[in-house]
Amino acid sequence: MHVAYAGTLSCSVTTAAACTGTVIYRMSGVANAHAELPSQSTAAYASNVVCCTGVTGLGNACSGTFATALKLSGVTNAHSEQNSQANYVNNACIQAPSGGSVSIGYQATNCTGFDTTLGSMSAATNAHVGDGTAYATKICGTAAEGSQSLTFSISDNTIGFGTLVSSGARYATGDTLGSASDTADAHTISVATSASSGYTMTLNGATLTSGANTINAIGATAAASSAGTEQFGARLIVNSGTGSATSPYASTNWALDTGAFPDQVASGAGDGVTTVFGVRYIGNISASTENGSYSATLTYVATATF
């Protein structure tokens, strides 16, 4: 599944303290001003910074996917020129996230066709700068995020314990025969996203059921195997990747909190790295557990936050 999200670039002149986005360059005033790079910290320039927001992952590095907003005669107290000029070597840049796009242009009167106005300047080179109303020539910008995506897959939809016995635990396997030892994943789940706020994975469903009879789910507190006691539980192992299992499923013990379903079992960052989760299940019964063919349908849902 691929989901695209498009932000809209928005820039304004504000104070360094009030800027909640990315500073592209700093100015000595709102008109007839010198400029400095965003890495500088001259106190007199802190009241007038060009601050841009609206695009997740926006930066001011002159690398990757970027455009030069202004070229400066120095790192501070500088005259400015447009990016097509070749007189100055200190670049004030706007950087889009990987897979995105960014462009800067200079237009008379307004920034029609662009997302936003960064500011204005008195000439193409050797110029003073100001806010968007100071000069006729506007500094215009557009930026967009790349397509953000979520990928999610499960290795096996049908797993089983075989025959449950009260004398010892059974562990689910992909061949549905089950095992007496906890040595292999029943199946694996692979998740990756480039979404800015990562993903969560939840589990929903019910405990093992045969007609009106059930095997008790372990609950919200992770517990060790207890032969002769009804138990149905699960746990997740990170086989590879950067994601993590969520408590109580991250334990070497077992849990199944059906009372909290849909219950979060894992999460991960929006780094595009695929995490492979190994999922294991335990089944125990008591001597008084009713005979029958027990089954459960469990549903895993991965949700990305864009």
PDB file of C-alpha atoms in Angstrom:
ATOM      1  CA  MET A   1       0.000   0.000   0.000  1.00  0.00           C
ATOM      2  CA  HIS A   2       1.308   3.443  -0.918  1.00  0.00           C
ATOM      3  CA  VAL A   3      -0.163   6.648   0.513  1.00  0.00           C
ATOM      4  CA  ALA A   4       0.923  10.072  -0.743  1.00  0.00           C
ATOM      5  CA  TYR A   5       0.836  13.174   1.387  1.00  0.00           C
ATOM      6  CA  ALA A   6       1.501  16.668   0.054  1.00  0.00           C
ATOM      7  CA  GLY A   7       2.322  19.572   2.333  1.00  0.00           C
ATOM      8  CA  THR A   8       2.287  23.214   1.256  1.00  0.00           C
ATOM      9  CA  LEU A   9       5.326  25.385   1.890  1.00  0.00           C
ATOM     10  CA  SER A  10       4.623  28.493   3.946  1.00  0.00           C
ATOM     11  CA  CYS A  11       7.239  31.107   4.873  1.00  0.00           C
ATOM     12  CA  SER A  12       7.108  34.279   6.932  1.00  0.00           C
ATOM     13  CA  VAL A  13       9.400  36.751   8.674  1.00  0.00           C
ATOM     14  CA  THR A  14       9.307  36.300  12.436  1.00  0.00           C
ATOM     15  CA  THR A  15      11.676  36.146  15.384  1.00  0.00           C
ATOM     16  CA  ALA A  16      14.152  33.343  15.906  1.00  0.00           C
ATOM     17  CA  ALA A  17      12.425  32.494  19.175  1.00  0.00           C
ATOM     18  CA  ALA A  18       9.001  32.274  17.546  1.00  0.00           C
ATOM     19  CA  CYS A  19      10.071  30.204  14.542  1.00  0.00           C
ATOM     20  CA  THR A  20       8.714  26.675  14.881  1.00  0.00           C
ATOM     21  CA  GLY A  21       9.922  25.614  11.444  1.00  0.00           C
ATOM     22  CA  THR A  22      13.164  25.949   9.509  1.00  0.00           C
ATOM     23  CA  VAL A  23      15.146  29.201   9.332  1.00  0.00           C
ATOM     24  CA  ILE A  24      16.347  29.826   5.772  1.00  0.00           C
ATOM     25  CA  TYR A  25      18.219  33.089   6.391  1.00  0.00           C
ATOM     26  CA  ARG A  26      18.324  35.922   8.939  1.00  0.00           C
ATOM     27  CA  MET A  27      18.069  39.693   8.336  1.00  0.00           C
ATOM     28  CA  SER A  28      19.114  42.848  10.154  1.00  0.00           C
ATOM     29  CA  GLY A  29      15.663  44.376   9.570  1.00  0.00           C
ATOM     30  CA  VAL A  30      12.439  44.137   7.564  1.00  0.00           C
ATOM     31  CA  ALA A  31      13.778  46.500   4.857  1.00  0.00           C
ATOM     32  CA  ASN A  32      17.119  47.821   3.587  1.00  0.00           C
ATOM     33  CA  ALA A  33      18.657  44.883   5.424  1.00  0.00           C
ATOM     34  CA  HIS A  34      21.800  42.829   5.320  1.00  0.00           C
ATOM     35  CA  ALA A  35      21.490  39.056   5.625  1.00  0.00           C
ATOM     36  CA  GLU A  36      23.293  36.203   7.316  1.00  0.00           C
ATOM     37  CA  LEU A  37      23.241  32.426   7.057  1.00  0.00           C
ATOM     38  CA  PRO A  38      20.887  30.494   9.369  1.00  0.00           C
ATOM     39  CA  SER A  39      23.895  29.027  11.171  1.00  0.00           C
ATOM     40  CA  GLN A  40      24.865  32.477  12.476  1.00  0.00           C
ATOM     41  CA  SER A  41      23.628  33.969  15.739  1.00  0.00           C
ATOM     42  CA  THR A  42      24.100  37.729  15.495  1.00  0.00           C
ATOM     43  CA  ALA A  43      21.733  39.202  18.080  1.00  0.00           C
ATOM     44  CA  ALA A  44      20.611  42.071  15.843  1.00  0.00           C
ATOM     45  CA  TYR A  45      19.390  39.569  13.238  1.00  0.00           C
ATOM     46  CA  ALA A  46      17.307  37.456  15.620  1.00  0.00           C
ATOM     47  CA  SER A  47      14.198  39.625  15.263  1.00  0.00           C
ATOM     48  CA  ASN A  48      13.843  39.025  11.516  1.00  0.00           C
ATOM     49  CA  VAL A  49      14.337  35.464  10.344  1.00  0.00           C
ATOM     50  CA  VAL A  50      12.753  33.846   7.306  1.00  0.00           C
ATOM     51  CA  CYS A  51      10.953  30.867   8.834  1.00  0.00           C
ATOM     52  CA  CYS A  52       9.409  28.146   6.645  1.00  0.00           C
ATOM     53  CA  THR A  53       6.946  25.406   7.607  1.00  0.00           C
ATOM     54  CA  GLY A  54       4.313  23.141   6.072  1.00  0.00           C
ATOM     55  CA  VAL A  55       6.530  20.454   4.547  1.00  0.00           C
ATOM     56  CA  THR A  56       7.588  17.585   6.788  1.00  0.00           C
ATOM     57  CA  GLY A  57      11.339  17.058   6.736  1.00  0.00           C
ATOM     58  CA  LEU A  58      12.134  20.559   5.488  1.00  0.00           C
ATOM     59  CA  GLY A  59      15.720  21.687   6.104  1.00  0.00           C
ATOM     60  CA  ASN A  60      18.237  24.389   5.221  1.00  0.00           C
ATOM     61  CA  ALA A  61      21.202  22.255   4.162  1.00  0.00           C
ATOM     62  CA  CYS A  62      22.695  22.886   0.731  1.00  0.00           C
ATOM     63  CA  SER A  63      22.743  19.180  -0.098  1.00  0.00           C
ATOM     64  CA  GLY A  64      20.405  16.447  -1.262  1.00  0.00           C
ATOM     65  CA  THR A  65      17.270  17.944  -2.820  1.00  0.00           C
ATOM     66  CA  PHE A  66      17.717  21.683  -2.342  1.00  0.00           C
ATOM     67  CA  ALA A  67      17.490  25.103  -3.949  1.00  0.00           C
ATOM     68  CA  THR A  68      19.450  28.238  -3.157  1.00  0.00           C
ATOM     69  CA  ALA A  69      17.216  31.055  -1.937  1.00  0.00           C
ATOM     70  CA  LEU A  70      19.979  33.678  -1.739  1.00  0.00           C
ATOM     71  CA  LYS A  71      23.713  33.892  -2.308  1.00  0.00           C
ATOM     72  CA  LEU A  72      25.464  36.058   0.274  1.00  0.00           C
ATOM     73  CA  SER A  73      28.672  38.080   0.124  1.00  0.00           C
ATOM     74  CA  GLY A  74      29.620  36.723   3.570  1.00  0.00           C
ATOM     75  CA  VAL A  75      28.260  34.527   6.315  1.00  0.00           C
ATOM     76  CA  THR A  76      26.902  37.604   8.125  1.00  0.00           C
ATOM     77  CA  ASN A  77      26.384  41.354   7.515  1.00  0.00           C
ATOM     78  CA  ALA A  78      26.107  40.416   3.858  1.00  0.00           C
ATOM     79  CA  HIS A  79      24.729  41.776   0.628  1.00  0.00           C
ATOM     80  CA  SER A  80      22.644  39.306  -1.351  1.00  0.00           C
ATOM     81  CA  GLU A  81      22.133  38.136  -4.897  1.00  0.00           C
ATOM     82  CA  GLN A  82      19.825  35.820  -6.788  1.00  0.00           C
ATOM     83  CA  ASN A  83      20.892  32.216  -7.256  1.00  0.00           C
ATOM     84  CA  SER A  84      21.593  32.710 -10.969  1.00  0.00           C
ATOM     85  CA  GLN A  85      24.359  35.203 -10.179  1.00  0.00           C
ATOM     86  CA  ALA A  86      27.989  34.153  -9.708  1.00  0.00           C
ATOM     87  CA  ASN A  87      29.518  36.791  -7.423  1.00  0.00           C
ATOM     88  CA  TYR A  88      28.943  35.345  -3.939  1.00  0.00           C
ATOM     89  CA  VAL A  89      29.735  31.890  -2.559  1.00  0.00           C
ATOM     90  CA  ASN A  90      27.753  31.697   0.691  1.00  0.00           C
ATOM     91  CA  ASN A  91      24.445  29.998  -0.030  1.00  0.00           C
ATOM     92  CA  ALA A  92      21.238  30.207   1.996  1.00  0.00           C
ATOM     93  CA  CYS A  93      19.323  27.083   0.976  1.00  0.00           C
ATOM     94  CA  ILE A  94      15.990  25.395   1.397  1.00  0.00           C
ATOM     95  CA  GLN A  95      16.099  21.598   1.402  1.00  0.00           C
ATOM     96  CA  ALA A  96      13.259  19.185   0.684  1.00  0.00           C
ATOM     97  CA  PRO A  97      13.141  15.664   2.147  1.00  0.00           C
ATOM     98  CA  SER A  98      14.382  12.731   0.102  1.00  0.00           C
ATOM     99  CA  GLY A  99      12.001  12.067  -2.771  1.00  0.00           C
ATOM    100  CA  GLY A 100      10.558  15.580  -2.572  1.00  0.00           C
ATOM    101  CA  SER A 101      11.077  18.685  -4.666  1.00  0.00           C
ATOM    102  CA  VAL A 102      11.931  22.345  -4.125  1.00  0.00           C
ATOM    103  CA  SER A 103      12.294  25.422  -6.316  1.00  0.00           C
ATOM    104  CA  ILE A 104      13.118  29.102  -5.845  1.00  0.00           C
ATOM    105  CA  GLY A 105      12.248  31.931  -8.221  1.00  0.00           C
ATOM    106  CA  TYR A 106      12.264  35.727  -8.338  1.00  0.00           C
ATOM    107  CA  GLN A 107       9.253  37.630  -9.631  1.00  0.00           C
ATOM    108  CA  ALA A 108       8.090  41.208  -9.806  1.00  0.00           C
ATOM    109  CA  THR A 109       5.126  42.201  -7.627  1.00  0.00           C
ATOM    110  CA  ASN A 110       4.009  38.764  -6.363  1.00  0.00           C
ATOM    111  CA  CYS A 111       4.790  35.050  -6.141  1.00  0.00           C
ATOM    112  CA  THR A 112       1.967  33.747  -8.332  1.00  0.00           C
ATOM    113  CA  GLY A 113       2.709  30.154  -9.305  1.00  0.00           C
ATOM    114  CA  PHE A 114       4.715  29.463  -6.149  1.00  0.00           C
ATOM    115  CA  ASP A 115       3.607  28.294  -2.719  1.00  0.00           C
ATOM    116  CA  THR A 116       4.910  31.233  -0.723  1.00  0.00           C
ATOM    117  CA  THR A 117       6.921  34.454  -0.497  1.00  0.00           C
ATOM    118  CA  LEU A 118      10.147  34.211   1.491  1.00  0.00           C
ATOM    119  CA  GLY A 119      10.977  37.917   1.247  1.00  0.00           C
ATOM    120  CA  SER A 120      12.040  40.553  -1.267  1.00  0.00           C
ATOM    121  CA  MET A 121      15.252  42.137  -2.557  1.00  0.00           C
ATOM    122  CA  SER A 122      16.345  45.439  -4.049  1.00  0.00           C
ATOM    123  CA  ALA A 123      18.252  44.082  -7.071  1.00  0.00           C
ATOM    124  CA  ALA A 124      19.524  40.902  -8.707  1.00  0.00           C
ATOM    125  CA  THR A 125      22.943  41.311  -7.067  1.00  0.00           C
ATOM    126  CA  ASN A 126      24.672  43.517  -4.495  1.00  0.00           C
ATOM    127  CA  ALA A 127      21.209  43.778  -2.972  1.00  0.00           C
ATOM    128  CA  HIS A 128      19.596  44.608   0.308  1.00  0.00           C
ATOM    129  CA  VAL A 129      16.768  42.352   1.447  1.00  0.00           C
ATOM    130  CA  GLY A 130      13.559  42.697   3.413  1.00  0.00           C
ATOM    131  CA  ASP A 131      10.233  41.085   4.153  1.00  0.00           C
ATOM    132  CA  GLY A 132       7.682  40.380   1.437  1.00  0.00           C
ATOM    133  CA  THR A 133       6.567  44.006   1.171  1.00  0.00           C
ATOM    134  CA  ALA A 134       9.934  45.810   1.211  1.00  0.00           C
ATOM    135  CA  TYR A 135      10.823  45.586  -2.509  1.00  0.00           C
ATOM    136  CA  ALA A 136       9.107  44.855  -5.813  1.00  0.00           C
ATOM    137  CA  THR A 137      11.246  41.790  -6.551  1.00  0.00           C
ATOM    138  CA  LYS A 138       9.918  38.883  -4.527  1.00  0.00           C
ATOM    139  CA  ILE A 139      11.820  35.778  -3.440  1.00  0.00           C
ATOM    140  CA  CYS A 140       9.416  32.913  -4.130  1.00  0.00           C
ATOM    141  CA  GLY A 141       9.464  29.272  -3.125  1.00  0.00           C
ATOM    142  CA  THR A 142       7.713  25.952  -3.604  1.00  0.00           C
ATOM    143  CA  ALA A 143       8.507  22.666  -1.876  1.00  0.00           C
ATOM    144  CA  ALA A 144       6.861  19.273  -1.613  1.00  0.00           C
ATOM    145  CA  GLU A 145       7.387  16.078   0.272  1.00  0.00           C
ATOM    146  CA  GLY A 146       8.076  12.843  -1.525  1.00  0.00           C
ATOM    147  CA  SER A 147       5.529  10.072  -1.637  1.00  0.00           C
ATOM    148  CA  GLN A 148       5.258   8.427   1.769  1.00  0.00           C
ATOM    149  CA  SER A 149       4.401   4.751   1.914  1.00  0.00           C
ATOM    150  CA  LEU A 150       3.558   1.841   4.175  1.00  0.00           C
ATOM    151  CA  THR A 151       4.411  -1.778   3.361  1.00  0.00           C
ATOM    152  CA  PHE A 152       3.019  -4.638   5.419  1.00  0.00           C
ATOM    153  CA  SER A 153       3.072  -8.390   4.890  1.00  0.00           C
ATOM    154  CA  ILE A 154       2.635 -11.635   6.832  1.00  0.00           C
ATOM    155  CA  SER A 155       4.420 -14.859   5.966  1.00  0.00           C
ATOM    156  CA  ASP A 156       1.630 -17.297   6.847  1.00  0.00           C
ATOM    157  CA  ASN A 157      -2.068 -16.792   7.523  1.00  0.00           C
ATOM    158  CA  THR A 158      -2.792 -20.262   8.904  1.00  0.00           C
ATOM    159  CA  ILE A 159      -0.856 -21.662  11.859  1.00  0.00           C
ATOM    160  CA  GLY A 160      -1.632 -24.247  14.514  1.00  0.00           C
ATOM    161  CA  PHE A 161      -0.745 -25.982  17.786  1.00  0.00           C
ATOM    162  CA  GLY A 162      -1.592 -29.555  16.863  1.00  0.00           C
ATOM    163  CA  THR A 163      -3.069 -31.390  19.852  1.00  0.00           C
ATOM    164  CA  LEU A 164      -3.026 -29.498  23.147  1.00  0.00           C
ATOM    165  CA  VAL A 165      -2.242 -31.539  26.262  1.00  0.00           C
ATOM    166  CA  SER A 166      -2.395 -30.667  29.951  1.00  0.00           C
ATOM    167  CA  SER A 167       1.059 -32.088  30.627  1.00  0.00           C
ATOM    168  CA  GLY A 168       2.972 -29.408  28.735  1.00  0.00           C
ATOM    169  CA  ALA A 169       2.782 -26.354  26.525  1.00  0.00           C
ATOM    170  CA  ARG A 170       2.352 -26.404  22.769  1.00  0.00           C
ATOM    171  CA  TYR A 171       3.764 -23.740  20.477  1.00  0.00           C
ATOM    172  CA  ALA A 172       2.173 -22.820  17.167  1.00  0.00           C
ATOM    173  CA  THR A 173       3.952 -23.575  13.889  1.00  0.00           C
ATOM    174  CA  GLY A 174       3.337 -22.733  10.270  1.00  0.00           C
ATOM    175  CA  ASP A 175       2.629 -26.355   9.340  1.00  0.00           C
ATOM    176  CA  THR A 176      -0.228 -26.329  11.932  1.00  0.00           C
ATOM    177  CA  LEU A 177       1.224 -29.405  13.688  1.00  0.00           C
ATOM    178  CA  GLY A 178       2.654 -27.408  16.567  1.00  0.00           C
ATOM    179  CA  SER A 179       5.743 -28.099  18.646  1.00  0.00           C
ATOM    180  CA  ALA A 180       6.580 -28.964  22.229  1.00  0.00           C
ATOM    181  CA  SER A 181       9.461 -26.460  22.200  1.00  0.00           C
ATOM    182  CA  ASP A 182       9.580 -22.698  21.735  1.00  0.00           C
ATOM    183  CA  THR A 183      12.294 -22.646  19.089  1.00  0.00           C
ATOM    184  CA  ALA A 184      10.741 -21.108  15.965  1.00  0.00           C
ATOM    185  CA  ASP A 185       8.402 -18.328  14.888  1.00  0.00           C
ATOM    186  CA  ALA A 186       4.887 -19.377  13.951  1.00  0.00           C
ATOM    187  CA  HIS A 187       5.019 -16.720  11.255  1.00  0.00           C
ATOM    188  CA  THR A 188       6.697 -13.393  10.570  1.00  0.00           C
ATOM    189  CA  ILE A 189       5.269  -9.936   9.941  1.00  0.00           C
ATOM    190  CA  SER A 190       7.239  -7.373   7.932  1.00  0.00           C
ATOM    191  CA  VAL A 191       6.521  -3.644   8.256  1.00  0.00           C
ATOM    192  CA  ALA A 192       8.170  -0.520   6.844  1.00  0.00           C
ATOM    193  CA  THR A 193       7.082   3.074   6.325  1.00  0.00           C
ATOM    194  CA  SER A 194       8.499   6.397   5.253  1.00  0.00           C
ATOM    195  CA  ALA A 195       5.666   8.227   7.036  1.00  0.00           C
ATOM    196  CA  SER A 196       6.942  11.161   9.047  1.00  0.00           C
ATOM    197  CA  SER A 197       5.635   9.861  12.384  1.00  0.00           C
ATOM    198  CA  GLY A 198       6.216   6.165  11.828  1.00  0.00           C
ATOM    199  CA  TYR A 199       3.753   3.336  12.389  1.00  0.00           C
ATOM    200  CA  THR A 200       2.002   1.270  15.015  1.00  0.00           C
ATOM    201  CA  MET A 201       0.801  -2.308  14.709  1.00  0.00           C
ATOM    202  CA  THR A 202      -2.228  -3.554  16.615  1.00  0.00           C
ATOM    203  CA  LEU A 203      -3.721  -6.967  17.298  1.00  0.00           C
ATOM    204  CA  ASN A 204      -7.440  -7.715  17.394  1.00  0.00           C
ATOM    205  CA  GLY A 205      -9.633 -10.790  17.635  1.00  0.00           C
ATOM    206  CA  ALA A 206     -10.538 -13.264  20.378  1.00  0.00           C
ATOM    207  CA  THR A 207      -9.149 -16.175  22.351  1.00  0.00           C
ATOM    208  CA  LEU A 208      -9.283 -19.841  21.308  1.00  0.00           C
ATOM    209  CA  THR A 209     -12.890 -21.002  21.058  1.00  0.00           C
ATOM    210  CA  SER A 210     -14.717 -24.266  20.417  1.00  0.00           C
ATOM    211  CA  GLY A 211     -18.447 -23.657  20.292  1.00  0.00           C
ATOM    212  CA  ALA A 212     -19.347 -22.160  23.676  1.00  0.00           C
ATOM    213  CA  ASN A 213     -16.059 -23.248  25.243  1.00  0.00           C
ATOM    214  CA  THR A 214     -12.928 -21.109  25.434  1.00  0.00           C
ATOM    215  CA  ILE A 215      -9.304 -21.317  26.523  1.00  0.00           C
ATOM    216  CA  ASN A 216      -8.373 -18.402  28.736  1.00  0.00           C
ATOM    217  CA  ALA A 217      -6.239 -15.659  27.218  1.00  0.00           C
ATOM    218  CA  ILE A 218      -3.255 -14.840  29.427  1.00  0.00           C
ATOM    219  CA  GLY A 219      -4.189 -11.157  29.755  1.00  0.00           C
ATOM    220  CA  ALA A 220      -2.306  -7.881  30.086  1.00  0.00           C
ATOM    221  CA  THR A 221       0.484  -9.103  32.363  1.00  0.00           C
ATOM    222  CA  ALA A 222       3.146 -11.208  30.694  1.00  0.00           C
ATOM    223  CA  ALA A 223       3.353 -14.659  32.265  1.00  0.00           C
ATOM    224  CA  ALA A 224       5.541 -17.723  31.935  1.00  0.00           C
ATOM    225  CA  SER A 225       4.189 -21.015  30.655  1.00  0.00           C
ATOM    226  CA  SER A 226       2.185 -22.892  33.281  1.00  0.00           C
ATOM    227  CA  ALA A 227       1.454 -26.485  32.287  1.00  0.00           C
ATOM    228  CA  GLY A 228      -1.954 -27.677  33.446  1.00  0.00           C
ATOM    229  CA  THR A 229      -3.397 -24.142  33.428  1.00  0.00           C
ATOM    230  CA  GLU A 230      -5.394 -22.730  30.531  1.00  0.00           C
ATOM    231  CA  GLN A 231      -3.257 -20.212  28.647  1.00  0.00           C
ATOM    232  CA  PHE A 232      -3.368 -18.683  25.196  1.00  0.00           C
ATOM    233  CA  GLY A 233      -0.761 -16.022  24.524  1.00  0.00           C
ATOM    234  CA  ALA A 234       1.640 -14.455  22.093  1.00  0.00           C
ATOM    235  CA  ARG A 235       4.918 -12.593  22.005  1.00  0.00           C
ATOM    236  CA  LEU A 236       6.889 -10.721  19.349  1.00  0.00           C
ATOM    237  CA  ILE A 237      10.591 -10.878  18.579  1.00  0.00           C
ATOM    238  CA  VAL A 238      12.447  -8.373  16.390  1.00  0.00           C
ATOM    239  CA  ASN A 239      14.335 -10.557  13.922  1.00  0.00           C
ATOM    240  CA  SER A 240      15.733  -7.590  11.983  1.00  0.00           C
ATOM    241  CA  GLY A 241      15.128  -3.884  11.441  1.00  0.00           C
ATOM    242  CA  THR A 242      14.586  -0.833  13.619  1.00  0.00           C
ATOM    243  CA  GLY A 243      11.058  -1.382  14.939  1.00  0.00           C
ATOM    244  CA  SER A 244      10.241  -2.589  18.429  1.00  0.00           C
ATOM    245  CA  ALA A 245       7.693  -4.823  20.102  1.00  0.00           C
ATOM    246  CA  THR A 246       5.369  -3.224  22.650  1.00  0.00           C
ATOM    247  CA  SER A 247       4.969  -4.376  26.257  1.00  0.00           C
ATOM    248  CA  PRO A 248       3.673  -6.848  27.347  1.00  0.00           C
ATOM    249  CA  TYR A 249       4.325  -8.626  24.041  1.00  0.00           C
ATOM    250  CA  ALA A 250       8.025  -7.706  24.046  1.00  0.00           C
ATOM    251  CA  SER A 251       8.741 -10.045  26.964  1.00  0.00           C
ATOM    252  CA  THR A 252      10.241 -13.528  26.885  1.00  0.00           C
ATOM    253  CA  ASN A 253       6.976 -14.446  28.596  1.00  0.00           C
ATOM    254  CA  TRP A 254       3.499 -14.441  27.051  1.00  0.00           C
ATOM    255  CA  ALA A 255       0.471 -12.157  26.978  1.00  0.00           C
ATOM    256  CA  LEU A 256      -2.821 -11.708  25.173  1.00  0.00           C
ATOM    257  CA  ASP A 257      -4.844  -8.748  26.408  1.00  0.00           C
ATOM    258  CA  THR A 258      -8.171  -9.398  24.690  1.00  0.00           C
ATOM    259  CA  GLY A 259      -9.807  -6.882  27.018  1.00  0.00           C
ATOM    260  CA  ALA A 260      -7.765  -4.114  25.394  1.00  0.00           C
ATOM    261  CA  PHE A 261      -8.209  -5.253  21.780  1.00  0.00           C
ATOM    262  CA  PRO A 262      -7.266  -3.746  19.397  1.00  0.00           C
ATOM    263  CA  ASP A 263      -4.051  -3.753  21.423  1.00  0.00           C
ATOM    264  CA  GLN A 264      -0.763  -2.240  20.235  1.00  0.00           C
ATOM    265  CA  VAL A 265       1.915  -4.896  19.811  1.00  0.00           C
ATOM    266  CA  ALA A 266       4.663  -3.039  17.923  1.00  0.00           C
ATOM    267  CA  SER A 267       5.794   0.311  16.551  1.00  0.00           C
ATOM    268  CA  GLY A 268       8.511   1.783  14.371  1.00  0.00           C
ATOM    269  CA  ALA A 269       9.966   4.973  12.965  1.00  0.00           C
ATOM    270  CA  GLY A 270       9.373   6.363   9.493  1.00  0.00           C
ATOM    271  CA  ASP A 271      12.891   5.511   8.361  1.00  0.00           C
ATOM    272  CA  GLY A 272      11.912   3.241   5.474  1.00  0.00           C
ATOM    273  CA  VAL A 273      13.674   0.276   7.098  1.00  0.00           C
ATOM    274  CA  THR A 274      11.772  -3.015   7.010  1.00  0.00           C
ATOM    275  CA  THR A 275      11.403  -4.640  10.412  1.00  0.00           C
ATOM    276  CA  VAL A 276      10.716  -8.375  10.462  1.00  0.00           C
ATOM    277  CA  PHE A 277       8.813  -9.372  13.592  1.00  0.00           C
ATOM    278  CA  GLY A 278       8.789 -13.025  14.561  1.00  0.00           C
ATOM    279  CA  VAL A 279       5.473 -13.912  16.211  1.00  0.00           C
ATOM    280  CA  ARG A 280       5.145 -16.867  18.569  1.00  0.00           C
ATOM    281  CA  TYR A 281       2.088 -18.336  20.300  1.00  0.00           C
ATOM    282  CA  ILE A 282       1.642 -20.609  23.324  1.00  0.00           C
ATOM    283  CA  GLY A 283      -1.246 -22.901  24.217  1.00  0.00           C
ATOM    284  CA  ASN A 284      -1.796 -24.650  27.546  1.00  0.00           C
ATOM    285  CA  ILE A 285      -4.872 -26.479  28.821  1.00  0.00           C
ATOM    286  CA  SER A 286      -5.975 -27.905  32.140  1.00  0.00           C
ATOM    287  CA  ALA A 287      -7.175 -31.433  32.803  1.00  0.00           C
ATOM    288  CA  SER A 288     -10.740 -30.082  32.860  1.00  0.00           C
ATOM    289  CA  THR A 289     -10.588 -28.148  29.574  1.00  0.00           C
ATOM    290  CA  GLU A 290     -13.470 -29.314  27.404  1.00  0.00           C
ATOM    291  CA  ASN A 291     -12.594 -31.481  24.403  1.00  0.00           C
ATOM    292  CA  GLY A 292     -13.056 -29.881  21.015  1.00  0.00           C
ATOM    293  CA  SER A 293     -11.469 -28.282  18.008  1.00  0.00           C
ATOM    294  CA  TYR A 294     -10.400 -24.797  19.092  1.00  0.00           C
ATOM    295  CA  SER A 295      -9.589 -21.923  16.781  1.00  0.00           C
ATOM    296  CA  ALA A 296      -9.080 -18.169  16.884  1.00  0.00           C
ATOM    297  CA  THR A 297      -8.945 -15.444  14.287  1.00  0.00           C
ATOM    298  CA  LEU A 298      -6.364 -12.785  15.078  1.00  0.00           C
ATOM    299  CA  THR A 299      -6.001  -9.688  12.909  1.00  0.00           C
ATOM    300  CA  TYR A 300      -2.896  -7.517  12.721  1.00  0.00           C
ATOM    301  CA  VAL A 301      -3.268  -3.943  11.468  1.00  0.00           C
ATOM    302  CA  ALA A 302      -0.346  -1.632  10.671  1.00  0.00           C
ATOM    303  CA  THR A 303      -1.185   2.084  10.699  1.00  0.00           C
ATOM    304  CA  ALA A 304       1.191   4.785   9.478  1.00  0.00           C
ATOM    305  CA  THR A 305       0.981   8.362  10.731  1.00  0.00           C
ATOM    306  CA  PHE A 306       1.654  10.733   7.834  1.00  0.00           C
TER     307      PHE A 306
END
